[in-house]
Coordinates of C-alpha atoms in Angstrom, one line a residue:
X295 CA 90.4 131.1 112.2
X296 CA 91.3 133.3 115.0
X297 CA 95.2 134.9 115.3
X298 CA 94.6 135.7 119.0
X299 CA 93.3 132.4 120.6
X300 CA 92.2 128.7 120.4
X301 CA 89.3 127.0 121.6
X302 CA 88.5 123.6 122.3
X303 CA 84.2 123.0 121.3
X304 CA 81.7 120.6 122.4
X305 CA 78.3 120.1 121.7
X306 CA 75.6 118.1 121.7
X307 CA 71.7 118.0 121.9
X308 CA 70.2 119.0 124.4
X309 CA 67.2 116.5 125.6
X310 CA 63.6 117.1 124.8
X311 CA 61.2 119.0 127.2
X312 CA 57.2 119.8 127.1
X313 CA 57.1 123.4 126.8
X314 CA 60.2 124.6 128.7
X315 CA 62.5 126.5 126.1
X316 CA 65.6 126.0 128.4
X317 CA 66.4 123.2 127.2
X318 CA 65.1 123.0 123.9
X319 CA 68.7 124.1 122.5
X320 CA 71.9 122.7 122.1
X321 CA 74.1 121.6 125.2
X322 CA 77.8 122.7 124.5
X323 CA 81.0 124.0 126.0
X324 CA 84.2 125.7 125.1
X325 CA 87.5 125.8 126.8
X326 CA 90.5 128.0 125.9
X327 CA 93.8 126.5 125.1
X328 CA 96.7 128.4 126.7
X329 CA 98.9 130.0 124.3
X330 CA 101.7 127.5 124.7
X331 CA 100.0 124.8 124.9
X332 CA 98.1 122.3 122.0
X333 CA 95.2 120.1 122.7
X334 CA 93.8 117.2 120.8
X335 CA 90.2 115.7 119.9
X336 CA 90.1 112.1 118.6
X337 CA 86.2 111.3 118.5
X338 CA 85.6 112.1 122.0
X339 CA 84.8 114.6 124.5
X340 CA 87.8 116.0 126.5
X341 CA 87.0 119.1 127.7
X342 CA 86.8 117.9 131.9
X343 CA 86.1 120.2 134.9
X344 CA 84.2 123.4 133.8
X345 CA 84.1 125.8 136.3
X346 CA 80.5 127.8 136.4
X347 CA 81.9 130.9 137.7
X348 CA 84.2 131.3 134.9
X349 CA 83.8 135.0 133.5
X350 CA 82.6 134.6 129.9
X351 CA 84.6 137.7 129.2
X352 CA 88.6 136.6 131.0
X353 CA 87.9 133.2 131.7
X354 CA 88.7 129.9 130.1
X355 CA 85.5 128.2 129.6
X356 CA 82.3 129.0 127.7
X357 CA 79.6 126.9 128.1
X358 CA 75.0 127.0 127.7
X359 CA 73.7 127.3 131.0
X360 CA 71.8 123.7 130.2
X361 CA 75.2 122.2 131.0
X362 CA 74.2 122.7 135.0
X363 CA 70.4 123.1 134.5
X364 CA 70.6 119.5 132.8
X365 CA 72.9 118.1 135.0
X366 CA 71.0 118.9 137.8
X367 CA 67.3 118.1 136.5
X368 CA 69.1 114.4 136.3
X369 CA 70.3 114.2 139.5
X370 CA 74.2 114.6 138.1
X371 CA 75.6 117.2 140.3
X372 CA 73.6 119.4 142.9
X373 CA 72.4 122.8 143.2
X374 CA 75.8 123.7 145.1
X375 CA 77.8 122.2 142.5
X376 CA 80.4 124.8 141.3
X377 CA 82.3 122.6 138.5
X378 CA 81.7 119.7 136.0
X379 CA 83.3 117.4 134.1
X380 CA 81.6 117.6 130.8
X381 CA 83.4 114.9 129.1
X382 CA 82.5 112.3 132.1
X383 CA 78.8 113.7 132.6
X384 CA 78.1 114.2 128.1
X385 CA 80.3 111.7 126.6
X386 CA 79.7 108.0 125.6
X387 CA 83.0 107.6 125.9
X388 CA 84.7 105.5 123.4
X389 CA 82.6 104.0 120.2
X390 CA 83.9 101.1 118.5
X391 CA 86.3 99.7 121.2
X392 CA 88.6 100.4 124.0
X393 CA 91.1 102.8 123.1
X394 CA 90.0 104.0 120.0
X395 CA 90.3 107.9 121.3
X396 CA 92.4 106.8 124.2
X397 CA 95.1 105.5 122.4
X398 CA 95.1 108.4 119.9
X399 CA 95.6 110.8 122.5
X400 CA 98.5 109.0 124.3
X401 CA 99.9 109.3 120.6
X402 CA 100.2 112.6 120.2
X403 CA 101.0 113.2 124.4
X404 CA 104.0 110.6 123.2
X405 CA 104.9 112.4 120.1
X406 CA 104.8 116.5 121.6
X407 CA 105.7 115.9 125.2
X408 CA 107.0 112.5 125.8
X409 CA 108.8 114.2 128.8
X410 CA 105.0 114.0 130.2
X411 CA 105.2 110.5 130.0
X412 CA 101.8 109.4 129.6
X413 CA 100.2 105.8 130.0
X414 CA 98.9 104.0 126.9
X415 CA 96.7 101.8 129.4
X416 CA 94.4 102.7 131.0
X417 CA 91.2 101.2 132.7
X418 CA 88.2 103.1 131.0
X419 CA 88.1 106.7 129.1
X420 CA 85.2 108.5 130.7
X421 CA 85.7 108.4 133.9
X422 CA 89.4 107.9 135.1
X423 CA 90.5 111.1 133.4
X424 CA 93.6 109.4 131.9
X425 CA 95.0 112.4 129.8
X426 CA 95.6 115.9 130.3
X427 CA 93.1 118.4 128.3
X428 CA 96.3 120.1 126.6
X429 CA 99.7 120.0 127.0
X430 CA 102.6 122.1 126.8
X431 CA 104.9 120.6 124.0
X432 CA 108.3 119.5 124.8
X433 CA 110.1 121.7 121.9
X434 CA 107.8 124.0 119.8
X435 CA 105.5 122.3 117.1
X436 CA 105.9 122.7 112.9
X437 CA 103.8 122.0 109.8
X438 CA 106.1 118.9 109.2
X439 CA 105.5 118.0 112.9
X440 CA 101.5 117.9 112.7
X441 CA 101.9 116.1 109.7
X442 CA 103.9 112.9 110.8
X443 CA 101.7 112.9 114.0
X444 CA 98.0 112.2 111.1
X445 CA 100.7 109.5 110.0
X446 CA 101.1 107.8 113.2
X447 CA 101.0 103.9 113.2
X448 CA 102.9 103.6 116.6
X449 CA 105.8 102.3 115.0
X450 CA 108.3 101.6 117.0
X451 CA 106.1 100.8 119.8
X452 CA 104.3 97.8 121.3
X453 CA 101.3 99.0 119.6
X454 CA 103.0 98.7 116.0
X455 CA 100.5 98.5 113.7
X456 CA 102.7 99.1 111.2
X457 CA 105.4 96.8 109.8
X458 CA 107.2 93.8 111.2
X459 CA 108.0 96.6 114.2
X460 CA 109.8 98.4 111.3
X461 CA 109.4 102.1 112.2
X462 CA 108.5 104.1 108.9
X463 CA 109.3 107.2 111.0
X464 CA 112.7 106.4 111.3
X465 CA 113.5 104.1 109.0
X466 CA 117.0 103.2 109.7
X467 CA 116.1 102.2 113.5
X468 CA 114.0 99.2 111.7
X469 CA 114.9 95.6 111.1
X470 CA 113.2 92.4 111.5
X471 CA 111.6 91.3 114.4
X472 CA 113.6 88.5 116.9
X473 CA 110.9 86.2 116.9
X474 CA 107.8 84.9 115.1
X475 CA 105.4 85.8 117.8
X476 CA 107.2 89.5 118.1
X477 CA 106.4 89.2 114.2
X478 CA 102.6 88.6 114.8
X479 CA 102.2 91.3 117.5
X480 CA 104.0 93.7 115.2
X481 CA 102.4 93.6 112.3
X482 CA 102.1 90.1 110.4
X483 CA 98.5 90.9 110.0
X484 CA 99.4 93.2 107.7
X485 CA 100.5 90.2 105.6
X486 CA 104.1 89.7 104.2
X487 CA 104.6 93.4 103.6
X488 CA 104.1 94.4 106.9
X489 CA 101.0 97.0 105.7
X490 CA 99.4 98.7 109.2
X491 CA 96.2 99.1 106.8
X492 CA 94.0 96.7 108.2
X493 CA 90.7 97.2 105.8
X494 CA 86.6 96.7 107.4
X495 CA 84.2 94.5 106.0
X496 CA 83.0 91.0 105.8
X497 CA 84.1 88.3 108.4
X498 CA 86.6 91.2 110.2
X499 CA 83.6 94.1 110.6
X500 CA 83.6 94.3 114.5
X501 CA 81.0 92.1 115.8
X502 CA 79.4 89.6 118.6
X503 CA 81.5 86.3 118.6
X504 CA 79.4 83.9 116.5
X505 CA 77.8 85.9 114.4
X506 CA 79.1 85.8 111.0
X507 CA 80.2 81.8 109.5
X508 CA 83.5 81.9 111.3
X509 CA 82.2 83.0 114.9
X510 CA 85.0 85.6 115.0
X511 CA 84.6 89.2 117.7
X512 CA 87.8 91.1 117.3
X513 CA 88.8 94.8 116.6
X514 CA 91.7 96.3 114.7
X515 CA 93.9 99.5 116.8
X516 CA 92.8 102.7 115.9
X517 CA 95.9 104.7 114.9
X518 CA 96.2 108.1 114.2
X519 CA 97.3 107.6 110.4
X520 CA 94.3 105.7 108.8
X521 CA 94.1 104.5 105.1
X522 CA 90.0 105.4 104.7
X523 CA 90.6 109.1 105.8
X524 CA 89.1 111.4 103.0
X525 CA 91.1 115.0 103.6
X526 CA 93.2 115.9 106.7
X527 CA 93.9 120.2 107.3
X528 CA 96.4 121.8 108.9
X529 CA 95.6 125.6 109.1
X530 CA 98.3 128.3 109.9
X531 CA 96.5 131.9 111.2
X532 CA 100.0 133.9 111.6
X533 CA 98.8 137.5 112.8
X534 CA 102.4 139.2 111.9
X535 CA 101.1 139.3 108.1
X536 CA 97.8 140.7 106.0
X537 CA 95.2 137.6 106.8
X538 CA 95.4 137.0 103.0
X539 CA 98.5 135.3 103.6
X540 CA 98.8 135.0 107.0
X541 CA 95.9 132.5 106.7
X542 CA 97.3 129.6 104.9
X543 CA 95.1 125.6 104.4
X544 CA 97.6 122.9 103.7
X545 CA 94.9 120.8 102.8
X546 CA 95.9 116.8 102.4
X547 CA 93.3 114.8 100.3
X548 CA 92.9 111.3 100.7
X549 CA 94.8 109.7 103.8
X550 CA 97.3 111.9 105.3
X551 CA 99.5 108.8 105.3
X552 CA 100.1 108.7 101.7
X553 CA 98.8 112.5 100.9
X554 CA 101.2 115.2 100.4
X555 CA 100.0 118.3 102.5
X556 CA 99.8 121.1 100.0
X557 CA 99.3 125.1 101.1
X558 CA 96.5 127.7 100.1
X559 CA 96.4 131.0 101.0
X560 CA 93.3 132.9 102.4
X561 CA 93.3 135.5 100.2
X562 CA 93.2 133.4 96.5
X563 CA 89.9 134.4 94.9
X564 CA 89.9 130.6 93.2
X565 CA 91.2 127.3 93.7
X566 CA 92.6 125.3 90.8
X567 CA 90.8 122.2 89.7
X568 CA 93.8 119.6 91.4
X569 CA 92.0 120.1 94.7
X570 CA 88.0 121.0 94.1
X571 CA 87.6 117.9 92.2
X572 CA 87.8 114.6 92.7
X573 CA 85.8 111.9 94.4
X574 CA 85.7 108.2 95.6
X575 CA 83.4 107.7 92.8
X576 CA 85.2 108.7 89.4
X577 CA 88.9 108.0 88.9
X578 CA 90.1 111.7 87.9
X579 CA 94.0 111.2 86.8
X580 CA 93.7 115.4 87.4
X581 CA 92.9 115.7 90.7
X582 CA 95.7 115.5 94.2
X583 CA 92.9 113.3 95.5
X584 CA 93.4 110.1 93.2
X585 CA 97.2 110.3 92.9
X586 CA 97.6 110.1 96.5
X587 CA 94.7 107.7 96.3
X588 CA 96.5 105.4 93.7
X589 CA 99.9 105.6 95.4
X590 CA 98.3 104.7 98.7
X591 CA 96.7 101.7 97.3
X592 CA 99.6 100.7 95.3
X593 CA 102.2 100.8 98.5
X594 CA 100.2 97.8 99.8
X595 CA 102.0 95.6 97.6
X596 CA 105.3 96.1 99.8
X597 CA 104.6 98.5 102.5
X598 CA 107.6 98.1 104.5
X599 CA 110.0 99.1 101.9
X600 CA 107.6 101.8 99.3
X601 CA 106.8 104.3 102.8
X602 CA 110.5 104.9 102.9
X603 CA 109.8 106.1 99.3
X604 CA 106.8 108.2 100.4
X605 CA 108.3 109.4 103.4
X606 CA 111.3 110.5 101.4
X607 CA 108.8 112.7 98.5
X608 CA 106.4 114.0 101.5
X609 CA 109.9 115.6 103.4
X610 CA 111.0 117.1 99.9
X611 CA 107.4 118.5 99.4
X612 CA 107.2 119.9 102.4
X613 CA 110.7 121.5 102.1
X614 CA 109.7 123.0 98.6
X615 CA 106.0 124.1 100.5
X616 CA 107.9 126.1 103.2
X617 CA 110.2 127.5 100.8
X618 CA 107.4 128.5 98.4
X619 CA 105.3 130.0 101.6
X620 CA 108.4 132.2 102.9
X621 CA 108.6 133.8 98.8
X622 CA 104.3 134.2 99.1
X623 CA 104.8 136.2 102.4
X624 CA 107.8 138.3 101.4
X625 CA 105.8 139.2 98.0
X626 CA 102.2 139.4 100.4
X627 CA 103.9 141.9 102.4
X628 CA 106.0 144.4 99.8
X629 CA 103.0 144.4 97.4
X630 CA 100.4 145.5 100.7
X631 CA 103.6 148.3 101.3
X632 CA 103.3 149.7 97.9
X633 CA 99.6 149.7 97.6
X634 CA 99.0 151.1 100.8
X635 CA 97.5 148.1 102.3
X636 CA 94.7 148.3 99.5
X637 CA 93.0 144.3 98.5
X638 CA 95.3 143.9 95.4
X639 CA 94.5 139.8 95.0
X640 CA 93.1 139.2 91.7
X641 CA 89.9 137.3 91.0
X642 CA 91.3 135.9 88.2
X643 CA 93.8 133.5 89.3
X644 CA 96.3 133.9 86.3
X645 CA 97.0 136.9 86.9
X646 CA 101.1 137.2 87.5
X647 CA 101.8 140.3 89.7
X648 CA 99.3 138.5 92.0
X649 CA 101.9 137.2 95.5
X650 CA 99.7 134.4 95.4
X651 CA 99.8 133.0 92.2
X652 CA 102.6 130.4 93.2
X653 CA 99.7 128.8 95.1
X654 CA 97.9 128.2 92.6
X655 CA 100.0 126.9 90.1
X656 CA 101.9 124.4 92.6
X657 CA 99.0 122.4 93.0
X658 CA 98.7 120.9 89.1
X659 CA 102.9 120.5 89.9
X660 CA 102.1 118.7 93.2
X661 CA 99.6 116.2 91.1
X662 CA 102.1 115.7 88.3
X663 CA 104.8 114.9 90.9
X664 CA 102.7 112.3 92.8
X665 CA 101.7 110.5 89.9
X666 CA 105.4 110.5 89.1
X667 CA 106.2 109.1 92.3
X668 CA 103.7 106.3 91.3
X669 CA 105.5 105.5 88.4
X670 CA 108.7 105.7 90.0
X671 CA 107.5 103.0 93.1
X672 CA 105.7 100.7 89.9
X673 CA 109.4 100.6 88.4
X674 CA 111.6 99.7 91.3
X675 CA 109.2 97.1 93.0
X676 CA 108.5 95.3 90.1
X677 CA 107.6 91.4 90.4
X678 CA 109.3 91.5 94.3
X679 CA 112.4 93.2 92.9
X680 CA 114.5 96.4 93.5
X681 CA 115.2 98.0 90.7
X682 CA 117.8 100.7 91.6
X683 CA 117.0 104.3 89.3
X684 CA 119.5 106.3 88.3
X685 CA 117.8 109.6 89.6
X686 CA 115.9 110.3 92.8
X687 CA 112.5 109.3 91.6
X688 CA 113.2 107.8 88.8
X689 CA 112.2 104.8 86.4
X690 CA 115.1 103.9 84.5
X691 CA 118.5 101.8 85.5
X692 CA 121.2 100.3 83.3
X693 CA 121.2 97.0 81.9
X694 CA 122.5 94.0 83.8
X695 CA 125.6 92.6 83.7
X696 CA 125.8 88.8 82.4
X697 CA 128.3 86.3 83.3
X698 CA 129.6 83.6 80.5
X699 CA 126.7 81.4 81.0
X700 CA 124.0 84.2 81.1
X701 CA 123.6 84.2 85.0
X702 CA 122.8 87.8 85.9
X703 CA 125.9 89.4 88.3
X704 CA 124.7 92.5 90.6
X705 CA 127.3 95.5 90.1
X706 CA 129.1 95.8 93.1
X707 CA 127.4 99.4 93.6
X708 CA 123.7 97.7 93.6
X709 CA 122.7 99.9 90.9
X710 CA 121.3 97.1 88.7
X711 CA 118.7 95.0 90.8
X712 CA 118.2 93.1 93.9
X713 CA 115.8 90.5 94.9
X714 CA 114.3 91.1 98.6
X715 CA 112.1 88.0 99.0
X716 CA 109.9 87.7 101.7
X717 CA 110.7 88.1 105.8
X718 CA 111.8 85.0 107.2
X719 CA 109.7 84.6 109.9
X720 CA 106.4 85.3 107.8
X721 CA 107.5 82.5 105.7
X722 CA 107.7 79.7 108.5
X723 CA 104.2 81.2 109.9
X724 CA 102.6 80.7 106.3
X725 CA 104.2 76.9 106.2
X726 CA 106.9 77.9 103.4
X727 CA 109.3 75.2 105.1
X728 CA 106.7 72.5 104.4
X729 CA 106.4 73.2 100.8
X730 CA 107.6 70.4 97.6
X731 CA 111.0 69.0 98.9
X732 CA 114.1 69.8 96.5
X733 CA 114.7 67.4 93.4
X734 CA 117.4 64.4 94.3
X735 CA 120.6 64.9 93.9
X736 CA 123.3 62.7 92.0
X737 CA 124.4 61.0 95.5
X738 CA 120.4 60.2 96.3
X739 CA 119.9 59.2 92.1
X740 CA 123.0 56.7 92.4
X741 CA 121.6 55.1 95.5
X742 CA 118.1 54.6 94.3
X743 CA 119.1 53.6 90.9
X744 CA 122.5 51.3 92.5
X745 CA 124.4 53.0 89.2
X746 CA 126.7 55.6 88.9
X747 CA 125.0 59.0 88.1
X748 CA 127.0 62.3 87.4
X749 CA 125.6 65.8 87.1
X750 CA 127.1 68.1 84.0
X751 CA 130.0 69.6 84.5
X752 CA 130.0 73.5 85.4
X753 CA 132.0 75.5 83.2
X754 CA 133.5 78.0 85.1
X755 CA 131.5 81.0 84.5
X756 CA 129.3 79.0 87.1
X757 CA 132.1 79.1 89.5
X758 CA 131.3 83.1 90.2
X759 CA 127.5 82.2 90.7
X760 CA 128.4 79.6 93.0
X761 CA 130.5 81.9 95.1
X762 CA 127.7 84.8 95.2
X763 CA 125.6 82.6 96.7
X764 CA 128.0 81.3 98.9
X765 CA 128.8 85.1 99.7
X766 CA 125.1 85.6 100.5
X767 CA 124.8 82.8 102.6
X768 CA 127.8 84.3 104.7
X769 CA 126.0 88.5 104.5
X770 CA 123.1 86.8 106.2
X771 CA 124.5 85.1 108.3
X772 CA 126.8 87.9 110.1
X773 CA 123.9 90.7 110.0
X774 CA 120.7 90.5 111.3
X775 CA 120.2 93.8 109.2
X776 CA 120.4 91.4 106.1
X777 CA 117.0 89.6 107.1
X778 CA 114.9 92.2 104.9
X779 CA 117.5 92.9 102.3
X780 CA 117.7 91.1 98.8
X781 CA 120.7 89.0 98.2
X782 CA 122.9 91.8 96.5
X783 CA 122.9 94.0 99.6
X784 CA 124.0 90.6 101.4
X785 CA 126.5 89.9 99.3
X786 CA 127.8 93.1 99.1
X787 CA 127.4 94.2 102.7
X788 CA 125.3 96.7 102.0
X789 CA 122.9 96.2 104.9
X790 CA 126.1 95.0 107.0
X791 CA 129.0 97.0 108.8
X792 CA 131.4 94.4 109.0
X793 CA 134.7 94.4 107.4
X794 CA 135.2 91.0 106.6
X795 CA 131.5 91.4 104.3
X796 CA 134.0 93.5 102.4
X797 CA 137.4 91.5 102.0
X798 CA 135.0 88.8 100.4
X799 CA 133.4 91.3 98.6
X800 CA 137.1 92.0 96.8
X801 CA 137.3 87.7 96.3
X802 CA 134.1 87.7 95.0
X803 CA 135.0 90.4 92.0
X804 CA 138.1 88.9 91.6
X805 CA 136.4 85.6 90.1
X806 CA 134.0 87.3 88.4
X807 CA 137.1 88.7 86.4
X808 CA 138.3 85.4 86.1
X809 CA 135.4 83.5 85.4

């Protein structure tokens, strides 16, 4: 890539003609980006008003001359015409349906410069112009910050695909929604777990109403972060070093959602086998692409609560990465001192005194890490529970304390396990209310059987268990936080800032010494 400039590119082909070798090549069109601005392409044309005096050598736009010879053999502009919009004149527009580039763009406009305020409606793509080609960012844009934008669901937006409104981006601003049909807008599609990963196929492939057994025409939103992306890149061309560092790939394979955006330097002679193997086709246990594959598929089983998880391993990745990047460039720059600037990277990629080795070796530490992270998500969700590790990342927690009758008591820490349940609101949309009634009691058994009917009598290790859930009952009640905890973090006030969560909380221990 270039150190000096940025360029947006179109093309397209350029339509057939008897004889005339004009336009027998491509149609296609460049624009510069300023230098402190960004631009963004999301399966569409955006390059707008090219203006054909622009000098090829000083000026911002490169373009065939079949963009005006074509134009004008259709009757699009006239001879006079001194600029085009490309985008309006080339483009299909959107594929698929109505904001599927759109609403990408207004993403990342949001997400840069939200001081630009840009609409997320708008009436049509190709003609209205409803974004600016590029942008001058609000504050100046990172690694980190390119890779949350491919991660984009919306969240926190009225276009949430992701969650029930809970915003994986910042996870403490989420909650559950106020009501059931907020729920449904925000993400109930994505079932109980809130997953934005709406899948294709069968009765949900985008179609004419009536066409397949249940007559359904519908579409999903297009968000930036998709689950069927194969790789995402982020490429870094610094010009203040030796392009064999300077240039730098933090390649992501599989879906930058779940992937964990690794760097490669320009100058390594060889790439290890975690990143040029591994494909759709053959589960390969050694390669980045099916660990972030099978942690990706395995997050659907509680979306909501494993991304905070992810979120949490991607940001310490990406802090090692940097770190590991700043010790490549300081050794990049004293080795090209004391070898007078002389190519000194190995072809052989073990070699040691090579300031690019660390590269290579960090990616089979990367793979080892994610499947880690696997392991670590397969232990703590377990069968709907939270299972609280010891150690960031870990699999392992102490036993649980019993009471006198076996009933399992939650430290008052949370560091045993927790039972989350599903969202309220998704369970009165999926009929849970109208489920088998509960057994009768010894009031209802008396009255049918007109005879005195007594329960056992609770011993009084009971009389703690009865009081938990009478504690949970109250967490819930007093924090709306509590709607997507499990009953520990109810009891305990863990999801609840009020003080009086905490005076029962001392109660509540006391009779469990007791009991």
């Amino acid at each position: 890539t270039d150190v000096e400039e940025a360029w947006i590119f179109h093309i397209l082909p350029s339509e057939p003609s008897e004889g005339d070798e004009e336009y027998s090549s491509a149609i296609w069109a460049a624009q510069r980006i300023p230098d402190d601005s960004y631009a963004a392409v999301t399966n569409a044309f955006i390059i707008r008003d090219i203006d054909r005096d622009s000098d090829p050598d000083t000026g911002n736009f490169l373009f065939s001359e079949s963009v005006f010879t074509t134009a004008l053999r259709n009757g699009w502009c006239d001879a006079l015409c001194k600029t085009l919009d490309f985008t309006a004149t080339y483009s299909d527009g959107e594929y698929a349906n109505k904001y599927y580039s759109g609403r990408r763009l207004w993403g990342v406009f949001n997400y840069f410069s939200p001081s630009l305020n840009v609409p997320a409606e708008y009436e049509e793509y190709r003609y209205s112009k409803p974004y600016p080609v590029t942008a001058v960012p609000d504050r100046l844009i990172s690694v980190a910050d390119i890779a949350a934008v491919n991660r984009l669901y919306y969240t926190g937006t009225e276009y949430s695909q992701a969650g029930f409104g809970y915003n994986a981006e910042t996870p403490a601003a989420g909650g559950a929604p106020p009501t059931l049909s907020d729920g449904v807008k925000l993400g109930y599609p994505g079932g109980p777990w809130g997953s934005p990963d709406y899948v294709a196929g069968g009765n949900n492939t985008a179609m004419p109403s009536g066409v397949n057994q249940y007559g359904i025409a519908g579409n999903w939103e297009r968000t930036i972060g998709l689950y069927r992306t194969s790789q995402s890149k982020i490429v870094q061309s610094r010009k203040h070093l030796p392009d064999e560092c300077g240039g730098v790939l933090w390649y992501g394979p599989y879906s930058a959602t779940y992937t964990v955006y690794t760097p490669f330097a320009a100058g390594m002679k060889e790439l290890p086998r975690q990143v040029t193997h591994g494909t759709h086709m053959q589960l390969d246990k050694d390669t980045m692409f099916w660990a972030n594959r099978y942690v990706g598929n395995y997050v659907q089983l509680k979306w909501w609560s494993m991304i905070e998880d992810v979120r949490a391993f991607q940001n310490e990745q990406m802090q090692y990465h940097l770190a590991l990047q700043a010790r490549a460039d300081a050794a990049c720059e004293e080795a090209y001192s004391r070898r007078e600037r002389q190519m000194l990277f190995s072809s052989v990629p073990l070699v040691f005194d090579d300031p690019l080795h660390e590269y290579y070796t960090n990616a089979k530490r990367v793979t080892l890490e994610t499947w880690n992270l696997a392991d670590h998500l397969m232990f703590k969700y377990a069968d709907g529970q939270y299972h609280f590790p010891a150690t960031k990342f870990g699999t392992m927690t102490m036993p649980r304390k019993m009471g006198t009758c076996g009933e399992s008591l939650p430290d008052l820490d949370l560091k045993v396990v927790d039972k989350p349940g599903y969202d309220g609101a998704w369970l009165e949309s999926v009929g849970f209310q109208e489920g088998p009634p509960p057994p009768p009691n010894c009031t209802e058994l008396a009255q049918r059987y007109n005879r005195p009917i007594c329960g056992l009598t609770r011993g009084a290790g009971t009389i703690a268990s009865q009081r938990f859930f009478a504690l949970k009952a109250t967490g819930r009640k007093s924090s709306a936080r509590c709607a997507n905890k499990g009953d520990a973090a109810a009891v305990f006030g863990k999801c609840s800032a009020r003080m009086a969560i905490r005076s029962l909380v001392t109660r509540m221990a006391n009779s469990v010494q007791l009991a």
